[in-house]
PDB file of C-alpha atoms in Angstrom:
ATOM      1  CA  GLU A 600     101.369 -13.126   2.533  1.00  0.00           C
ATOM      2  CA  VAL A 601     102.393 -16.514   1.189  1.00  0.00           C
ATOM      3  CA  GLN A 602     105.504 -17.584   3.068  1.00  0.00           C
ATOM      4  CA  LEU A 603     107.478 -20.315   4.770  1.00  0.00           C
ATOM      5  CA  VAL A 604     108.865 -19.286   8.145  1.00  0.00           C
ATOM      6  CA  GLN A 605     111.718 -21.373   9.492  1.00  0.00           C
ATOM      7  CA  SER A 606     112.966 -21.781  13.027  1.00  0.00           C
ATOM      8  CA  GLY A 607     116.120 -20.049  14.184  1.00  0.00           C
ATOM      9  CA  ALA A 608     119.767 -20.986  13.997  1.00  0.00           C
ATOM     10  CA  GLU A 609     120.987 -23.893  16.111  1.00  0.00           C
ATOM     11  CA  VAL A 610     124.372 -24.760  17.620  1.00  0.00           C
ATOM     12  CA  LYS A 611     124.700 -28.377  18.701  1.00  0.00           C
ATOM     13  CA  LYS A 612     127.341 -30.910  19.717  1.00  0.00           C
ATOM     14  CA  PRO A 613     128.032 -34.131  17.822  1.00  0.00           C
ATOM     15  CA  GLY A 614     125.689 -36.898  18.923  1.00  0.00           C
ATOM     16  CA  GLU A 615     122.893 -34.546  19.950  1.00  0.00           C
ATOM     17  CA  SER A 616     119.411 -34.649  18.433  1.00  0.00           C
ATOM     18  CA  LEU A 617     117.699 -31.772  16.668  1.00  0.00           C
ATOM     19  CA  LYS A 618     114.355 -30.926  15.099  1.00  0.00           C
ATOM     20  CA  ILE A 619     113.942 -27.789  12.995  1.00  0.00           C
ATOM     21  CA  SER A 620     110.651 -26.434  11.719  1.00  0.00           C
ATOM     22  CA  CYS A 621     109.026 -24.702   8.781  1.00  0.00           C
ATOM     23  CA  LYS A 622     105.605 -23.061   9.096  1.00  0.00           C
ATOM     24  CA  GLY A 623     103.588 -22.300   6.003  1.00  0.00           C
ATOM     25  CA  SER A 624     101.099 -19.459   5.842  1.00  0.00           C
ATOM     26  CA  GLY A 625      98.982 -17.636   3.296  1.00  0.00           C
ATOM     27  CA  TYR A 626      98.091 -20.748   1.331  1.00  0.00           C
ATOM     28  CA  SER A 627      96.530 -24.195   1.778  1.00  0.00           C
ATOM     29  CA  PHE A 628      99.360 -26.027   3.564  1.00  0.00           C
ATOM     30  CA  THR A 629      97.854 -29.459   2.959  1.00  0.00           C
ATOM     31  CA  SER A 630      97.670 -28.969  -0.814  1.00  0.00           C
ATOM     32  CA  TYR A 631     101.389 -28.683  -1.603  1.00  0.00           C
ATOM     33  CA  TRP A 632     104.393 -30.923  -1.039  1.00  0.00           C
ATOM     34  CA  ILE A 633     107.018 -29.393   1.271  1.00  0.00           C
ATOM     35  CA  GLY A 634     110.660 -30.300   0.814  1.00  0.00           C
ATOM     36  CA  TRP A 635     114.041 -29.683   2.420  1.00  0.00           C
ATOM     37  CA  VAL A 636     117.223 -28.581   0.670  1.00  0.00           C
ATOM     38  CA  ARG A 637     120.701 -28.621   2.188  1.00  0.00           C
ATOM     39  CA  GLN A 638     123.484 -26.169   1.395  1.00  0.00           C
ATOM     40  CA  MET A 639     126.809 -26.913   3.014  1.00  0.00           C
ATOM     41  CA  PRO A 640     129.169 -23.961   3.565  1.00  0.00           C
ATOM     42  CA  GLY A 641     130.331 -22.573   0.221  1.00  0.00           C
ATOM     43  CA  LYS A 642     128.656 -25.383  -1.693  1.00  0.00           C
ATOM     44  CA  GLY A 643     125.648 -26.007  -3.922  1.00  0.00           C
ATOM     45  CA  LEU A 644     122.082 -27.154  -3.318  1.00  0.00           C
ATOM     46  CA  GLU A 645     121.094 -30.727  -2.435  1.00  0.00           C
ATOM     47  CA  TRP A 646     117.533 -32.018  -2.280  1.00  0.00           C
ATOM     48  CA  MET A 647     116.937 -34.084   0.862  1.00  0.00           C
ATOM     49  CA  GLY A 648     113.324 -35.168   0.812  1.00  0.00           C
ATOM     50  CA  ILE A 649     109.706 -34.113   0.546  1.00  0.00           C
ATOM     51  CA  ILE A 650     106.430 -34.618   2.402  1.00  0.00           C
ATOM     52  CA  TYR A 651     102.771 -34.127   1.502  1.00  0.00           C
ATOM     53  CA  PRO A 652     101.211 -32.680   4.660  1.00  0.00           C
ATOM     54  CA  GLY A 653      97.745 -33.791   3.587  1.00  0.00           C
ATOM     55  CA  ASP A 654      98.522 -37.465   4.199  1.00  0.00           C
ATOM     56  CA  SER A 655     102.186 -37.412   5.378  1.00  0.00           C
ATOM     57  CA  ASP A 656     103.378 -39.300   2.299  1.00  0.00           C
ATOM     58  CA  THR A 657     107.166 -38.839   2.458  1.00  0.00           C
ATOM     59  CA  ARG A 658     109.943 -39.425  -0.069  1.00  0.00           C
ATOM     60  CA  TYR A 659     113.673 -39.183   0.532  1.00  0.00           C
ATOM     61  CA  SER A 660     116.712 -38.681  -1.614  1.00  0.00           C
ATOM     62  CA  PRO A 661     118.785 -41.879  -1.482  1.00  0.00           C
ATOM     63  CA  SER A 662     121.638 -39.748  -0.139  1.00  0.00           C
ATOM     64  CA  PHE A 663     119.610 -38.781   2.938  1.00  0.00           C
ATOM     65  CA  GLN A 664     117.424 -41.865   3.488  1.00  0.00           C
ATOM     66  CA  GLY A 665     118.020 -43.105   7.028  1.00  0.00           C
ATOM     67  CA  GLN A 666     120.028 -40.001   7.960  1.00  0.00           C
ATOM     68  CA  VAL A 667     117.134 -37.637   8.680  1.00  0.00           C
ATOM     69  CA  THR A 668     113.396 -37.791   9.313  1.00  0.00           C
ATOM     70  CA  ILE A 669     110.869 -35.492   7.674  1.00  0.00           C
ATOM     71  CA  SER A 670     107.459 -35.050   9.259  1.00  0.00           C
ATOM     72  CA  ALA A 671     104.563 -32.613   9.311  1.00  0.00           C
ATOM     73  CA  ASP A 672     101.747 -31.494  11.586  1.00  0.00           C
ATOM     74  CA  LYS A 673      98.973 -30.260   9.343  1.00  0.00           C
ATOM     75  CA  SER A 674      96.978 -28.927  12.288  1.00  0.00           C
ATOM     76  CA  ILE A 675      99.592 -26.186  12.739  1.00  0.00           C
ATOM     77  CA  SER A 676     100.787 -25.999   9.102  1.00  0.00           C
ATOM     78  CA  THR A 677     104.312 -26.985  10.067  1.00  0.00           C
ATOM     79  CA  ALA A 678     106.878 -29.334   8.561  1.00  0.00           C
ATOM     80  CA  TYR A 679     109.915 -30.663  10.385  1.00  0.00           C
ATOM     81  CA  LEU A 680     113.393 -31.994   9.696  1.00  0.00           C
ATOM     82  CA  GLN A 681     115.045 -33.977  12.432  1.00  0.00           C
ATOM     83  CA  TRP A 682     118.262 -35.759  13.287  1.00  0.00           C
ATOM     84  CA  SER A 683     118.685 -38.338  16.027  1.00  0.00           C
ATOM     85  CA  SER A 684     122.474 -38.045  16.251  1.00  0.00           C
ATOM     86  CA  LEU A 685     124.162 -35.060  14.628  1.00  0.00           C
ATOM     87  CA  LYS A 686     127.583 -35.153  13.010  1.00  0.00           C
ATOM     88  CA  ALA A 687     129.957 -32.309  12.240  1.00  0.00           C
ATOM     89  CA  SER A 688     129.231 -32.934   8.551  1.00  0.00           C
ATOM     90  CA  ASP A 689     125.589 -31.923   9.164  1.00  0.00           C
ATOM     91  CA  THR A 690     126.769 -28.326   9.531  1.00  0.00           C
ATOM     92  CA  ALA A 691     124.858 -26.484   6.802  1.00  0.00           C
ATOM     93  CA  MET A 692     122.045 -24.139   5.911  1.00  0.00           C
ATOM     94  CA  TYR A 693     118.737 -25.967   5.552  1.00  0.00           C
ATOM     95  CA  TYR A 694     115.957 -24.503   3.423  1.00  0.00           C
ATOM     96  CA  CYS A 695     112.364 -25.592   3.377  1.00  0.00           C
ATOM     97  CA  VAL A 696     110.708 -25.283   0.005  1.00  0.00           C
ATOM     98  CA  ARG A 697     107.231 -25.566  -1.475  1.00  0.00           C
ATOM     99  CA  HIS A 698     106.940 -27.868  -4.462  1.00  0.00           C
ATOM    100  CA  GLY A 699     105.119 -26.553  -7.521  1.00  0.00           C
ATOM    101  CA  ARG A 700     104.939 -28.723 -10.637  1.00  0.00           C
ATOM    102  CA  GLY A 701     108.483 -30.061 -10.572  1.00  0.00           C
ATOM    103  CA  TYR A 702     110.058 -26.922  -9.165  1.00  0.00           C
ATOM    104  CA  PHE A 703     110.351 -25.110  -5.851  1.00  0.00           C
ATOM    105  CA  ASP A 704     108.298 -21.942  -6.052  1.00  0.00           C
ATOM    106  CA  LEU A 705     108.570 -20.771  -2.461  1.00  0.00           C
ATOM    107  CA  TRP A 706     111.621 -20.861  -0.195  1.00  0.00           C
ATOM    108  CA  GLY A 707     112.070 -20.256   3.491  1.00  0.00           C
ATOM    109  CA  ARG A 708     114.951 -18.032   4.615  1.00  0.00           C
ATOM    110  CA  GLY A 709     116.891 -21.022   5.875  1.00  0.00           C
ATOM    111  CA  THR A 710     117.963 -22.448   9.230  1.00  0.00           C
ATOM    112  CA  LEU A 711     121.688 -22.540   9.921  1.00  0.00           C
ATOM    113  CA  VAL A 712     122.710 -25.658  11.827  1.00  0.00           C
ATOM    114  CA  THR A 713     126.215 -25.713  13.306  1.00  0.00           C
ATOM    115  CA  VAL A 714     127.523 -28.933  14.828  1.00  0.00           C
ATOM    116  CA  SER A 715     130.747 -28.520  16.742  1.00  0.00           C
ATOM    117  CA  SER A 716     132.342 -29.963  19.840  1.00  0.00           C
TER     118      SER A 716
ATOM    119  CA  GLU B 758     119.927 -40.456 -10.969  1.00  0.00           C
ATOM    120  CA  ILE B 759     120.085 -37.676 -13.529  1.00  0.00           C
ATOM    121  CA  VAL B 760     123.222 -35.554 -13.197  1.00  0.00           C
ATOM    122  CA  LEU B 761     123.088 -31.903 -14.255  1.00  0.00           C
ATOM    123  CA  THR B 762     126.343 -30.257 -15.336  1.00  0.00           C
ATOM    124  CA  GLN B 763     126.434 -26.486 -15.548  1.00  0.00           C
ATOM    125  CA  SER B 764     128.930 -24.483 -17.552  1.00  0.00           C
ATOM    126  CA  PRO B 765     130.887 -22.394 -17.244  1.00  0.00           C
ATOM    127  CA  GLY B 766     131.697 -22.648 -13.550  1.00  0.00           C
ATOM    128  CA  THR B 767     132.334 -18.904 -13.453  1.00  0.00           C
ATOM    129  CA  LEU B 768     131.311 -16.293 -16.002  1.00  0.00           C
ATOM    130  CA  SER B 769     132.878 -12.832 -15.901  1.00  0.00           C
ATOM    131  CA  LEU B 770     130.903 -10.154 -17.732  1.00  0.00           C
ATOM    132  CA  SER B 771     130.148  -6.450 -17.522  1.00  0.00           C
ATOM    133  CA  PRO B 772     126.780  -4.766 -16.926  1.00  0.00           C
ATOM    134  CA  GLY B 773     124.905  -4.398 -20.188  1.00  0.00           C
ATOM    135  CA  GLU B 774     126.391  -7.537 -21.700  1.00  0.00           C
ATOM    136  CA  ARG B 775     124.503 -10.720 -22.547  1.00  0.00           C
ATOM    137  CA  ALA B 776     124.967 -13.811 -20.368  1.00  0.00           C
ATOM    138  CA  THR B 777     124.447 -17.367 -21.576  1.00  0.00           C
ATOM    139  CA  LEU B 778     124.480 -20.150 -18.966  1.00  0.00           C
ATOM    140  CA  SER B 779     124.329 -23.820 -19.892  1.00  0.00           C
ATOM    141  CA  CYS B 780     122.849 -26.842 -18.111  1.00  0.00           C
ATOM    142  CA  ARG B 781     123.442 -30.286 -19.579  1.00  0.00           C
ATOM    143  CA  ALA B 782     121.685 -33.421 -18.292  1.00  0.00           C
ATOM    144  CA  SER B 783     123.131 -36.941 -18.230  1.00  0.00           C
ATOM    145  CA  GLN B 784     119.852 -38.208 -19.725  1.00  0.00           C
ATOM    146  CA  SER B 785     116.780 -36.640 -21.235  1.00  0.00           C
ATOM    147  CA  VAL B 786     114.755 -34.356 -18.966  1.00  0.00           C
ATOM    148  CA  SER B 787     111.137 -33.439 -19.518  1.00  0.00           C
ATOM    149  CA  SER B 788     111.053 -29.749 -20.409  1.00  0.00           C
ATOM    150  CA  SER B 789     108.129 -29.407 -18.034  1.00  0.00           C
ATOM    151  CA  TYR B 790     110.451 -30.195 -15.174  1.00  0.00           C
ATOM    152  CA  LEU B 791     113.544 -28.043 -15.719  1.00  0.00           C
ATOM    153  CA  ALA B 792     113.923 -24.940 -13.561  1.00  0.00           C
ATOM    154  CA  TRP B 793     116.473 -22.209 -12.895  1.00  0.00           C
ATOM    155  CA  TYR B 794     117.187 -20.380  -9.626  1.00  0.00           C
ATOM    156  CA  GLN B 795     119.217 -17.338  -8.644  1.00  0.00           C
ATOM    157  CA  GLN B 796     121.016 -17.114  -5.317  1.00  0.00           C
ATOM    158  CA  LYS B 797     122.652 -13.969  -3.976  1.00  0.00           C
ATOM    159  CA  PRO B 798     125.093 -14.061  -1.016  1.00  0.00           C
ATOM    160  CA  GLY B 799     123.328 -14.541   2.292  1.00  0.00           C
ATOM    161  CA  GLN B 800     119.948 -15.112   0.659  1.00  0.00           C
ATOM    162  CA  ALA B 801     117.764 -18.084  -0.143  1.00  0.00           C
ATOM    163  CA  PRO B 802     117.569 -19.102  -3.798  1.00  0.00           C
ATOM    164  CA  ARG B 803     114.779 -17.574  -5.884  1.00  0.00           C
ATOM    165  CA  LEU B 804     112.859 -19.297  -8.673  1.00  0.00           C
ATOM    166  CA  LEU B 805     113.511 -17.620 -12.028  1.00  0.00           C
ATOM    167  CA  ILE B 806     112.349 -20.052 -14.703  1.00  0.00           C
ATOM    168  CA  TYR B 807     110.182 -23.183 -14.616  1.00  0.00           C
ATOM    169  CA  GLY B 808     109.088 -25.541 -17.350  1.00  0.00           C
ATOM    170  CA  ALA B 809     112.374 -24.685 -19.096  1.00  0.00           C
ATOM    171  CA  SER B 810     111.058 -21.372 -20.469  1.00  0.00           C
ATOM    172  CA  SER B 811     108.329 -19.865 -18.252  1.00  0.00           C
ATOM    173  CA  ARG B 812     109.296 -16.926 -16.091  1.00  0.00           C
ATOM    174  CA  ALA B 813     108.229 -17.031 -12.454  1.00  0.00           C
ATOM    175  CA  THR B 814     106.095 -14.240 -11.034  1.00  0.00           C
ATOM    176  CA  GLY B 815     107.916 -10.926 -10.898  1.00  0.00           C
ATOM    177  CA  ILE B 816     110.951 -12.026 -12.909  1.00  0.00           C
ATOM    178  CA  PRO B 817     112.072  -9.392 -15.446  1.00  0.00           C
ATOM    179  CA  ASP B 818     111.802 -10.267 -19.126  1.00  0.00           C
ATOM    180  CA  ARG B 819     115.560  -9.926 -19.606  1.00  0.00           C
ATOM    181  CA  PHE B 820     115.679 -13.466 -18.169  1.00  0.00           C
ATOM    182  CA  SER B 821     114.751 -16.229 -20.587  1.00  0.00           C
ATOM    183  CA  GLY B 822     115.082 -19.997 -20.652  1.00  0.00           C
ATOM    184  CA  SER B 823     115.245 -22.408 -23.548  1.00  0.00           C
ATOM    185  CA  GLY B 824     116.198 -25.926 -24.480  1.00  0.00           C
ATOM    186  CA  SER B 825     114.945 -29.474 -24.468  1.00  0.00           C
ATOM    187  CA  GLY B 826     116.121 -33.044 -24.005  1.00  0.00           C
ATOM    188  CA  THR B 827     119.550 -32.821 -22.416  1.00  0.00           C
ATOM    189  CA  ASP B 828     120.576 -29.227 -23.189  1.00  0.00           C
ATOM    190  CA  PHE B 829     119.086 -26.182 -21.537  1.00  0.00           C
ATOM    191  CA  THR B 830     120.103 -22.519 -21.485  1.00  0.00           C
ATOM    192  CA  LEU B 831     119.425 -19.519 -19.276  1.00  0.00           C
ATOM    193  CA  THR B 832     119.963 -16.204 -21.039  1.00  0.00           C
ATOM    194  CA  ILE B 833     120.125 -12.779 -19.446  1.00  0.00           C
ATOM    195  CA  SER B 834     119.804 -10.318 -22.305  1.00  0.00           C
ATOM    196  CA  ARG B 835     121.346  -7.225 -20.719  1.00  0.00           C
ATOM    197  CA  LEU B 836     123.005  -7.641 -17.356  1.00  0.00           C
ATOM    198  CA  GLU B 837     121.981  -5.350 -14.537  1.00  0.00           C
ATOM    199  CA  PRO B 838     124.207  -4.906 -11.446  1.00  0.00           C
ATOM    200  CA  GLU B 839     121.757  -6.939  -9.350  1.00  0.00           C
ATOM    201  CA  ASP B 840     122.047  -9.953 -11.683  1.00  0.00           C
ATOM    202  CA  PHE B 841     125.519 -10.910 -10.489  1.00  0.00           C
ATOM    203  CA  ALA B 842     124.876 -14.015  -8.411  1.00  0.00           C
ATOM    204  CA  VAL B 843     125.033 -17.810  -8.545  1.00  0.00           C
ATOM    205  CA  TYR B 844     122.587 -19.622 -10.821  1.00  0.00           C
ATOM    206  CA  TYR B 845     121.420 -23.214 -10.445  1.00  0.00           C
ATOM    207  CA  CYS B 846     119.449 -25.452 -12.765  1.00  0.00           C
ATOM    208  CA  GLN B 847     117.242 -28.195 -11.312  1.00  0.00           C
ATOM    209  CA  GLN B 848     115.316 -31.124 -12.734  1.00  0.00           C
ATOM    210  CA  TYR B 849     112.512 -33.300 -11.393  1.00  0.00           C
ATOM    211  CA  GLY B 850     111.419 -36.806 -12.230  1.00  0.00           C
ATOM    212  CA  SER B 851     109.549 -39.477 -10.221  1.00  0.00           C
ATOM    213  CA  PHE B 852     110.041 -37.798  -6.852  1.00  0.00           C
ATOM    214  CA  MET B 853     113.722 -37.258  -7.484  1.00  0.00           C
ATOM    215  CA  TYR B 854     115.138 -33.760  -7.758  1.00  0.00           C
ATOM    216  CA  THR B 855     118.682 -32.860  -8.676  1.00  0.00           C
ATOM    217  CA  PHE B 856     120.488 -29.547  -8.940  1.00  0.00           C
ATOM    218  CA  GLY B 857     123.404 -28.540 -11.087  1.00  0.00           C
ATOM    219  CA  GLN B 858     126.561 -27.442  -9.288  1.00  0.00           C
ATOM    220  CA  GLY B 859     125.939 -23.780 -10.118  1.00  0.00           C
ATOM    221  CA  THR B 860     127.397 -21.042 -12.302  1.00  0.00           C
ATOM    222  CA  LYS B 861     128.794 -17.966 -10.615  1.00  0.00           C
ATOM    223  CA  LEU B 862     128.151 -14.816 -12.630  1.00  0.00           C
ATOM    224  CA  GLU B 863     130.662 -12.191 -11.564  1.00  0.00           C
ATOM    225  CA  ILE B 864     131.376  -8.616 -12.558  1.00  0.00           C
ATOM    226  CA  LYS B 865     134.292  -8.266 -14.934  1.00  0.00           C
TER     227      LYS B 865
END
């Protein structure tokens, strides 16, 4: 089955670091860009950035450049989204997505990140 | 950055009726790179339409997309109970993706 499987929900304190994951299966992981989309509570969708696991070429939305780091380990078909110092405003659902030709054709179920003191 | 504005914000209709959702771009968008998604509560979004008018795999033919340039439309010909959800449009250009703010389709 073609799918993206995301890591589980996280509860963190402000200032802590975090790395969440997204494992692709059922397709050639190195042949598609993988992106991340944020959805804050009760809000819409925001594209954060995208990586090509084949060569780790990475692009960020200007809104998220410098705020997060996207990486991938093609040997285990896994992409990552990480923060070095979380803020309460990072509380959101984070979806990993597979990029088709200008659209996101496959979505993970999401990882809920809660940042609270 | 291209801004997508969806209207209306909320659409109240009954099952069996026709729904027309609008997505307007702040500048011209390639039709190849305009998509629509459906999101139900507690679920991840699902791709409905790509390339402005092509249905994704498994999407019923009551869903159709149209438009070009700066004006795009998602039409649901006859609403089924499971169609009541939030719908987002999305565009892509030069490694930049933006979403509209969403239209909530609710049962009247």
